[in-house]
Amino acid sequence: MKPPASKVSTHDAELDPRNADLKIYVNGEIVHRDQAKVSVYDAGFMLGDGVWEGLRLRNGQWVFLSEHLDRLFEAAKAIDLDIGMTQDQLTRALNDTAAANGMAGDVHARLMVTRGIKAKPFQDPRLSKSGPTVVIIMEFSKPVAGRGIRLHTVPIYRGLPVTQDPKLNSHSKLNCILAGIHAQKAGADEALMLDPHGFVNTTNSCNFFIVRRGEVWTSTGNYCMNGITRAKVIALCRANDIPVFEKDFSLVEVYGAEEAFITGSFGGQTPVVEIDGRTIGTGEPGPMTGHIRELYQALLETECPPLSAGEKTSP
Ligand SMILES: Cc1ncc(COP(=O)(O)O)c(C=O)c1O
């Protein structure tokens, strides 16, 4: 019998009619989404040649902005792409786009930089002569607080840094997309991905944690995205006397865990209740996951405190 199709995405957001009329930033201009276009010769469209960041806006402030911009610039340097803008200029572009949309919170932004328009439809990066293409899409995006998610372990693994370094937030996400398709066809919501040695590494769009006997475990950090939320969770555990380990572990230890959760800028911490048909713990979001979520929400509140009356709402 065919497994039930997955109905949950780790990036499900509440429907918001305001998203029909979004304003998008394209190379210095902010235009209605219907007018927001890039060339078919763009290196991002043609080859997946670019890097991006996903950011949250909360109380009129960008969450962990400097970490996101540092990661973007590091990735751009790694692929030898000159963004052509400073971090301050990119911040202004983010702020202007939020202001144009009247946005202050529950907003997700995708900041994308590609190698720009190519002179000919070939791979050679020297054919991109226009300078980079910078696009910012922002959406009203409040995560749906749903049930925990189900994962399926897929045969598509995270590659070695000598192929396409999995630390790059590259426009081409085919490795992750194929993993996600595999998991969805198996009836799960998201893919659990192994490293080249068979140790459990990450999911196709989030970082992965388990809880065993009061300890929090995540992968060594090799082969997966150096997630900002992952780093914050590890730091929060350390600051709150929760034993946390970055280590190799296998599916045996995952199936036997009391709890599992995934992390990302969009959803913070999302509980995992089933992996490969095995119920994790009680099959309900667990107490450690809940505790870490509370610590993370408190951190966000400190980082991006509510605006006092009279302060402007957009950044
Ligand atoms: C493959 C992958 N893993 C994990 C993450 C989570 O990273 P962060 O916590 O910085 O949002 C992302 C987000 O871009 C991702 O693409």
PDB file of N, CA, C and O and ligand atoms in Angstrom, residues 11 52-56 64 68 71 108 110 158 166 168-170 173 176 190 193 202-208 223-232 263-268 296, ligand 1:
ATOM      1  N   HIS A  11       8.242  24.417   6.882  1.00  0.00           N
ATOM      2  CA  HIS A  11       8.155  25.855   6.637  1.00  0.00           C
ATOM      3  C   HIS A  11       6.716  26.292   6.384  1.00  0.00           C
ATOM      4  O   HIS A  11       6.471  27.301   5.711  1.00  0.00           O
ATOM      5  N   TRP A  52      22.565  32.697  -0.562  1.00  0.00           N
ATOM      6  CA  TRP A  52      21.401  33.358   0.021  1.00  0.00           C
ATOM      7  C   TRP A  52      21.387  33.162   1.540  1.00  0.00           C
ATOM      8  O   TRP A  52      22.098  32.338   2.084  1.00  0.00           O
ATOM      9  N   GLU A  53      20.521  33.948   2.181  1.00  0.00           N
ATOM     10  CA  GLU A  53      20.269  33.821   3.619  1.00  0.00           C
ATOM     11  C   GLU A  53      18.759  33.910   3.863  1.00  0.00           C
ATOM     12  O   GLU A  53      18.056  34.653   3.165  1.00  0.00           O
ATOM     13  N   GLY A  54      18.289  33.175   4.854  1.00  0.00           N
ATOM     14  CA  GLY A  54      16.895  33.299   5.303  1.00  0.00           C
ATOM     15  C   GLY A  54      16.884  33.965   6.666  1.00  0.00           C
ATOM     16  O   GLY A  54      17.512  33.463   7.600  1.00  0.00           O
ATOM     17  N   LEU A  55      16.213  35.111   6.770  1.00  0.00           N
ATOM     18  CA  LEU A  55      16.228  35.893   8.027  1.00  0.00           C
ATOM     19  C   LEU A  55      14.811  36.135   8.531  1.00  0.00           C
ATOM     20  O   LEU A  55      13.864  36.202   7.739  1.00  0.00           O
ATOM     21  N   ARG A  56      14.714  36.365   9.851  1.00  0.00           N
ATOM     22  CA  ARG A  56      13.414  36.705  10.468  1.00  0.00           C
ATOM     23  C   ARG A  56      13.434  38.142  10.967  1.00  0.00           C
ATOM     24  O   ARG A  56      14.461  38.623  11.480  1.00  0.00           O
ATOM     25  N   PHE A  64      19.512  38.190  14.788  1.00  0.00           N
ATOM     26  CA  PHE A  64      20.893  37.736  14.573  1.00  0.00           C
ATOM     27  C   PHE A  64      21.433  38.202  13.210  1.00  0.00           C
ATOM     28  O   PHE A  64      22.036  37.431  12.448  1.00  0.00           O
ATOM     29  N   HIS A  68      24.001  36.455  10.208  1.00  0.00           N
ATOM     30  CA  HIS A  68      23.519  36.114   8.858  1.00  0.00           C
ATOM     31  C   HIS A  68      24.371  36.794   7.788  1.00  0.00           C
ATOM     32  O   HIS A  68      24.735  36.174   6.783  1.00  0.00           O
ATOM     33  N   ARG A  71      27.781  35.197   7.503  1.00  0.00           N
ATOM     34  CA  ARG A  71      27.731  33.906   6.788  1.00  0.00           C
ATOM     35  C   ARG A  71      27.567  34.122   5.288  1.00  0.00           C
ATOM     36  O   ARG A  71      28.175  33.438   4.469  1.00  0.00           O
ATOM     37  N   HIS A 108       9.445  36.674   7.156  1.00  0.00           N
ATOM     38  CA  HIS A 108      10.618  35.919   6.716  1.00  0.00           C
ATOM     39  C   HIS A 108      11.178  36.570   5.471  1.00  0.00           C
ATOM     40  O   HIS A 108      10.422  36.947   4.572  1.00  0.00           O
ATOM     41  N   ARG A 110      14.110  36.325   2.335  1.00  0.00           N
ATOM     42  CA  ARG A 110      15.132  35.554   1.616  1.00  0.00           C
ATOM     43  C   ARG A 110      15.977  36.556   0.839  1.00  0.00           C
ATOM     44  O   ARG A 110      15.476  37.227  -0.076  1.00  0.00           O
ATOM     45  N   ARG A 158      24.821  13.861   2.823  1.00  0.00           N
ATOM     46  CA  ARG A 158      25.526  15.147   2.774  1.00  0.00           C
ATOM     47  C   ARG A 158      26.923  14.899   2.231  1.00  0.00           C
ATOM     48  O   ARG A 158      27.602  13.981   2.675  1.00  0.00           O
ATOM     49  N   PRO A 166      28.660  21.361   1.833  1.00  0.00           N
ATOM     50  CA  PRO A 166      27.293  21.502   2.354  1.00  0.00           C
ATOM     51  C   PRO A 166      27.117  22.687   3.302  1.00  0.00           C
ATOM     52  O   PRO A 166      26.014  22.967   3.744  1.00  0.00           O
ATOM     53  N   LEU A 168      27.715  25.649   2.254  1.00  0.00           N
ATOM     54  CA  LEU A 168      27.333  26.777   1.404  1.00  0.00           C
ATOM     55  C   LEU A 168      25.821  26.836   1.270  1.00  0.00           C
ATOM     56  O   LEU A 168      25.178  25.857   0.883  1.00  0.00           O
ATOM     57  N   ASN A 169      25.244  28.006   1.569  1.00  0.00           N
ATOM     58  CA  ASN A 169      23.821  28.199   1.309  1.00  0.00           C
ATOM     59  C   ASN A 169      23.705  28.596  -0.164  1.00  0.00           C
ATOM     60  O   ASN A 169      23.454  29.741  -0.501  1.00  0.00           O
ATOM     61  N   SER A 170      23.918  27.625  -1.036  1.00  0.00           N
ATOM     62  CA  SER A 170      23.976  27.946  -2.465  1.00  0.00           C
ATOM     63  C   SER A 170      22.573  27.973  -3.069  1.00  0.00           C
ATOM     64  O   SER A 170      21.651  27.342  -2.552  1.00  0.00           O
ATOM     65  N   LYS A 173      20.034  23.874  -4.648  1.00  0.00           N
ATOM     66  CA  LYS A 173      19.750  23.068  -3.457  1.00  0.00           C
ATOM     67  C   LYS A 173      19.387  21.637  -3.863  1.00  0.00           C
ATOM     68  O   LYS A 173      18.688  20.936  -3.132  1.00  0.00           O
ATOM     69  N   CYS A 176      19.576  18.755  -1.423  1.00  0.00           N
ATOM     70  CA  CYS A 176      18.548  18.810  -0.371  1.00  0.00           C
ATOM     71  C   CYS A 176      17.158  18.541  -0.953  1.00  0.00           C
ATOM     72  O   CYS A 176      16.322  17.875  -0.327  1.00  0.00           O
ATOM     73  N   GLU A 190       9.975  15.489   6.095  1.00  0.00           N
ATOM     74  CA  GLU A 190      11.308  16.052   5.861  1.00  0.00           C
ATOM     75  C   GLU A 190      12.295  14.882   5.854  1.00  0.00           C
ATOM     76  O   GLU A 190      12.037  13.836   6.457  1.00  0.00           O
ATOM     77  N   MET A 193      19.226  13.135   6.875  1.00  0.00           N
ATOM     78  CA  MET A 193      20.354  12.853   5.986  1.00  0.00           C
ATOM     79  C   MET A 193      21.567  12.415   6.793  1.00  0.00           C
ATOM     80  O   MET A 193      21.840  12.947   7.880  1.00  0.00           O
ATOM     81  N   THR A 202      21.842  15.659   9.577  1.00  0.00           N
ATOM     82  CA  THR A 202      21.029  16.873   9.485  1.00  0.00           C
ATOM     83  C   THR A 202      19.758  16.540   8.723  1.00  0.00           C
ATOM     84  O   THR A 202      19.596  15.406   8.273  1.00  0.00           O
ATOM     85  N   THR A 203      18.855  17.483   8.574  1.00  0.00           N
ATOM     86  CA  THR A 203      17.741  17.250   7.643  1.00  0.00           C
ATOM     87  C   THR A 203      17.969  18.111   6.409  1.00  0.00           C
ATOM     88  O   THR A 203      18.933  18.878   6.342  1.00  0.00           O
ATOM     89  N   ASN A 204      17.059  17.984   5.437  1.00  0.00           N
ATOM     90  CA  ASN A 204      17.321  18.673   4.168  1.00  0.00           C
ATOM     91  C   ASN A 204      17.214  20.185   4.278  1.00  0.00           C
ATOM     92  O   ASN A 204      17.733  20.909   3.428  1.00  0.00           O
ATOM     93  N   SER A 205      16.581  20.704   5.344  1.00  0.00           N
ATOM     94  CA  SER A 205      16.500  22.170   5.440  1.00  0.00           C
ATOM     95  C   SER A 205      16.737  22.704   6.845  1.00  0.00           C
ATOM     96  O   SER A 205      16.641  23.905   7.062  1.00  0.00           O
ATOM     97  N   CYS A 206      17.029  21.814   7.796  1.00  0.00           N
ATOM     98  CA  CYS A 206      17.208  22.243   9.193  1.00  0.00           C
ATOM     99  C   CYS A 206      18.309  21.408   9.826  1.00  0.00           C
ATOM    100  O   CYS A 206      18.685  20.372   9.304  1.00  0.00           O
ATOM    101  N   ASN A 207      18.806  21.838  10.972  1.00  0.00           N
ATOM    102  CA  ASN A 207      19.765  21.031  11.735  1.00  0.00           C
ATOM    103  C   ASN A 207      19.003  20.110  12.687  1.00  0.00           C
ATOM    104  O   ASN A 207      17.859  20.374  13.044  1.00  0.00           O
ATOM    105  N   PHE A 208      19.667  19.023  13.102  1.00  0.00           N
ATOM    106  CA  PHE A 208      18.984  17.931  13.796  1.00  0.00           C
ATOM    107  C   PHE A 208      19.595  17.674  15.171  1.00  0.00           C
ATOM    108  O   PHE A 208      20.822  17.649  15.314  1.00  0.00           O
ATOM    109  N   TYR A 223      29.701  18.524   7.509  1.00  0.00           N
ATOM    110  CA  TYR A 223      28.760  18.091   6.466  1.00  0.00           C
ATOM    111  C   TYR A 223      27.399  18.783   6.523  1.00  0.00           C
ATOM    112  O   TYR A 223      26.546  18.541   5.687  1.00  0.00           O
ATOM    113  N   CYS A 224      27.133  19.603   7.529  1.00  0.00           N
ATOM    114  CA  CYS A 224      25.811  20.245   7.574  1.00  0.00           C
ATOM    115  C   CYS A 224      25.975  21.763   7.545  1.00  0.00           C
ATOM    116  O   CYS A 224      27.063  22.298   7.749  1.00  0.00           O
ATOM    117  N   MET A 225      24.881  22.444   7.299  1.00  0.00           N
ATOM    118  CA  MET A 225      24.867  23.905   7.349  1.00  0.00           C
ATOM    119  C   MET A 225      25.273  24.352   8.753  1.00  0.00           C
ATOM    120  O   MET A 225      24.799  23.772   9.743  1.00  0.00           O
ATOM    121  N   ASN A 226      26.136  25.348   8.820  1.00  0.00           N
ATOM    122  CA  ASN A 226      26.505  25.895  10.134  1.00  0.00           C
ATOM    123  C   ASN A 226      25.367  26.812  10.601  1.00  0.00           C
ATOM    124  O   ASN A 226      25.483  28.035  10.597  1.00  0.00           O
ATOM    125  N   GLY A 227      24.263  26.167  10.972  1.00  0.00           N
ATOM    126  CA  GLY A 227      23.028  26.875  11.294  1.00  0.00           C
ATOM    127  C   GLY A 227      23.205  27.845  12.456  1.00  0.00           C
ATOM    128  O   GLY A 227      23.830  27.507  13.473  1.00  0.00           O
ATOM    129  N   ILE A 228      22.638  29.016  12.296  1.00  0.00           N
ATOM    130  CA  ILE A 228      22.716  30.027  13.360  1.00  0.00           C
ATOM    131  C   ILE A 228      21.839  29.579  14.533  1.00  0.00           C
ATOM    132  O   ILE A 228      22.226  29.699  15.699  1.00  0.00           O
ATOM    133  N   THR A 229      20.686  29.014  14.243  1.00  0.00           N
ATOM    134  CA  THR A 229      19.811  28.527  15.322  1.00  0.00           C
ATOM    135  C   THR A 229      20.485  27.367  16.056  1.00  0.00           C
ATOM    136  O   THR A 229      20.403  27.264  17.288  1.00  0.00           O
ATOM    137  N   ARG A 230      21.159  26.504  15.287  1.00  0.00           N
ATOM    138  CA  ARG A 230      21.916  25.384  15.894  1.00  0.00           C
ATOM    139  C   ARG A 230      22.927  25.930  16.896  1.00  0.00           C
ATOM    140  O   ARG A 230      22.992  25.467  18.045  1.00  0.00           O
ATOM    141  N   ALA A 231      23.695  26.926  16.471  1.00  0.00           N
ATOM    142  CA  ALA A 231      24.720  27.495  17.357  1.00  0.00           C
ATOM    143  C   ALA A 231      24.079  28.116  18.596  1.00  0.00           C
ATOM    144  O   ALA A 231      24.610  28.000  19.712  1.00  0.00           O
ATOM    145  N   LYS A 232      22.931  28.771  18.424  1.00  0.00           N
ATOM    146  CA  LYS A 232      22.268  29.406  19.578  1.00  0.00           C
ATOM    147  C   LYS A 232      21.760  28.341  20.552  1.00  0.00           C
ATOM    148  O   LYS A 232      21.829  28.525  21.772  1.00  0.00           O
ATOM    149  N   THR A 263      16.179  22.426  13.986  1.00  0.00           N
ATOM    150  CA  THR A 263      16.306  23.865  14.217  1.00  0.00           C
ATOM    151  C   THR A 263      16.508  24.621  12.912  1.00  0.00           C
ATOM    152  O   THR A 263      17.115  24.112  11.972  1.00  0.00           O
ATOM    153  N   GLY A 264      15.999  25.840  12.887  1.00  0.00           N
ATOM    154  CA  GLY A 264      16.205  26.735  11.747  1.00  0.00           C
ATOM    155  C   GLY A 264      15.632  28.097  12.070  1.00  0.00           C
ATOM    156  O   GLY A 264      14.806  28.228  12.999  1.00  0.00           O
ATOM    157  N   SER A 265      16.065  29.102  11.321  1.00  0.00           N
ATOM    158  CA  SER A 265      15.602  30.469  11.585  1.00  0.00           C
ATOM    159  C   SER A 265      14.089  30.574  11.503  1.00  0.00           C
ATOM    160  O   SER A 265      13.462  31.324  12.253  1.00  0.00           O
ATOM    161  N   PHE A 266      13.487  29.845  10.560  1.00  0.00           N
ATOM    162  CA  PHE A 266      12.039  29.966  10.364  1.00  0.00           C
ATOM    163  C   PHE A 266      11.260  29.468  11.584  1.00  0.00           C
ATOM    164  O   PHE A 266      10.475  30.206  12.172  1.00  0.00           O
ATOM    165  N   GLY A 267      11.485  28.234  11.954  1.00  0.00           N
ATOM    166  CA  GLY A 267      10.631  27.614  12.978  1.00  0.00           C
ATOM    167  C   GLY A 267      11.260  27.553  14.363  1.00  0.00           C
ATOM    168  O   GLY A 267      10.633  27.041  15.288  1.00  0.00           O
ATOM    169  N   GLY A 268      12.490  28.043  14.508  1.00  0.00           N
ATOM    170  CA  GLY A 268      13.158  27.924  15.817  1.00  0.00           C
ATOM    171  C   GLY A 268      13.472  26.461  16.081  1.00  0.00           C
ATOM    172  O   GLY A 268      14.381  25.895  15.482  1.00  0.00           O
ATOM    173  N   TYR A 296      14.963  29.730  23.980  1.00  0.00           N
ATOM    174  CA  TYR A 296      15.223  30.401  22.697  1.00  0.00           C
ATOM    175  C   TYR A 296      14.284  31.600  22.522  1.00  0.00           C
ATOM    176  O   TYR A 296      14.707  32.673  22.082  1.00  0.00           O
TER     177      TYR A 296
HETATM  178  C1  LIG B   1      20.341  22.838   4.780  1.00  0.00           C
HETATM  179  C2  LIG B   1      20.054  23.778   5.910  1.00  0.00           C
HETATM  180  N1  LIG B   1      20.262  23.355   7.166  1.00  0.00           N
HETATM  181  C3  LIG B   1      20.001  24.166   8.218  1.00  0.00           C
HETATM  182  C4  LIG B   1      19.518  25.444   8.041  1.00  0.00           C
HETATM  183  C5  LIG B   1      19.204  26.279   9.260  1.00  0.00           C
HETATM  184  O1  LIG B   1      20.091  27.339   9.390  1.00  0.00           O
HETATM  185  P1  LIG B   1      19.704  28.611  10.292  1.00  0.00           P
HETATM  186  O2  LIG B   1      19.499  28.126  11.674  1.00  0.00           O
HETATM  187  O3  LIG B   1      20.891  29.504  10.169  1.00  0.00           O
HETATM  188  O4  LIG B   1      18.453  29.189   9.704  1.00  0.00           O
HETATM  189  C6  LIG B   1      19.321  25.921   6.747  1.00  0.00           C
HETATM  190  C7  LIG B   1      18.846  27.299   6.537  1.00  0.00           C
HETATM  191  O5  LIG B   1      19.159  27.961   5.574  1.00  0.00           O
HETATM  192  C8  LIG B   1      19.594  25.077   5.644  1.00  0.00           C
HETATM  193  O6  LIG B   1      19.417  25.483   4.381  1.00  0.00           O
END
